[in-house]
């Protein structure tokens, strides 16, 4: 078992096994979680499962954790890396992350083994919101965007809101999360680059069909700029409210450094907002291209 070193970027003292350290005045916890498993899902994505005490397991769909990624022989990632909550179970205290190995931080995460410890700052940010009068929503995601949308679908199902999930991927081997959506009775549409079905034209046809069938009270998306722009355009045309979970490289994750600022369009004005603190979930109509 290894103890993961915490850098100054964590700005907090090491805590004991399975413990929670509350950062004074922030309302945010640094959770020392224990790795239960960390396995490959396919050749691109890994699933990290941890036992996380306290409020971590009460994270809601769309919220994220800022993870202290381990140092390896190759890398020494200084800053934490943001990861969406793929699953958070208050009863068992289990939290899961679905991640793509990209660079130093996620390579470090991939080196974690069962029994290791991981410092997780969070839960952070503003999650998804569901209106009580919505009866059916459409979620559209690609890649690790589905890590954010799968818990949203479960939150919707728990409130008796139907879900259509449009899952976009490069090919069948990269398709993620289908059992999570199927388990809650979602109608699942898989669209692929390999057969051309992920084209904007085809996804637009699917979304218009959902609307025509009365199954699109709201749109939700994550993981693709192209798909976000499509949903935004259709939402505007058809009068469908929507939310988008945005990604941005982060440093503090706590709203202080302003490194994660993006532009939004609000009432004809361009407004800057921090993805970590004001989001990562924002009104779809206000998002701008990235
Ligand atoms: C709120 C939030 C939730 C996220 N949830 C997940 C998740 O559930 N699963 C997952 O795999 N990833 C998720 N990400 C993205 C993840 O944080 C980055 O992939 C990760 O920080 C990359 O770190 P790295 O050290 O491995 O790669 P780096 O070496 O930092 O970067 C590798 C490459 O990815 C690019 N990159 C890094 N971070 C981002 C980013 N945030 N947006 C776009 N490009 C980036 C870099 O420019 C570079 O080209 C999320 C990001 C945010 C902001
Ligand atoms: S990462 Fe520092 S303000 Fe968002």
Coordinates of N, CA, C and O in Angstrom, one line a residue, residues 25-26 38 54 107 131 175 192 198 218 251 286:
X25 N -13.7 27.5 6.7 CA -14.4 28.6 6.1 C -14.8 28.2 4.6 O -15.5 29.0 4.0
X26 N -14.5 27.1 4.1 CA -14.8 26.8 2.7 C -16.0 26.0 2.5 O -16.6 26.0 1.4
X38 N -9.4 -0.4 -9.2 CA -9.0 0.5 -10.3 C -8.7 -0.3 -11.5 O -7.6 -0.8 -11.7
X54 N -17.9 10.1 4.9 CA -18.5 11.4 5.1 C -19.3 12.0 3.9 O -19.9 11.2 3.2
X107 N -2.4 9.4 -15.7 CA -1.5 8.2 -15.7 C -1.2 7.9 -14.2 O -1.1 6.7 -13.8
X131 N -36.4 20.0 -12.8 CA -37.7 20.7 -12.5 C -38.8 19.7 -12.2 O -38.9 18.6 -12.9
X175 N -18.0 2.4 -26.5 CA -19.3 2.8 -25.9 C -19.3 2.5 -24.4 O -18.9 1.5 -23.9
X192 N -22.4 6.0 -33.6 CA -21.0 5.8 -33.7 C -20.4 6.5 -34.9 O -21.0 6.7 -35.9
X198 N -23.1 8.9 -35.8 CA -22.9 10.0 -34.8 C -22.8 11.3 -35.5 O -22.6 12.3 -34.8
X218 N -36.5 18.4 -21.4 CA -35.3 19.1 -21.2 C -34.1 18.4 -21.8 O -34.2 17.1 -22.0
X251 N -7.0 24.8 -11.6 CA -5.9 24.8 -10.6 C -6.5 24.6 -9.2 O -6.4 23.5 -8.7
X286 N -26.8 29.5 -22.4 CA -25.8 30.5 -22.1 C -24.4 30.1 -22.5 O -23.4 30.9 -22.4

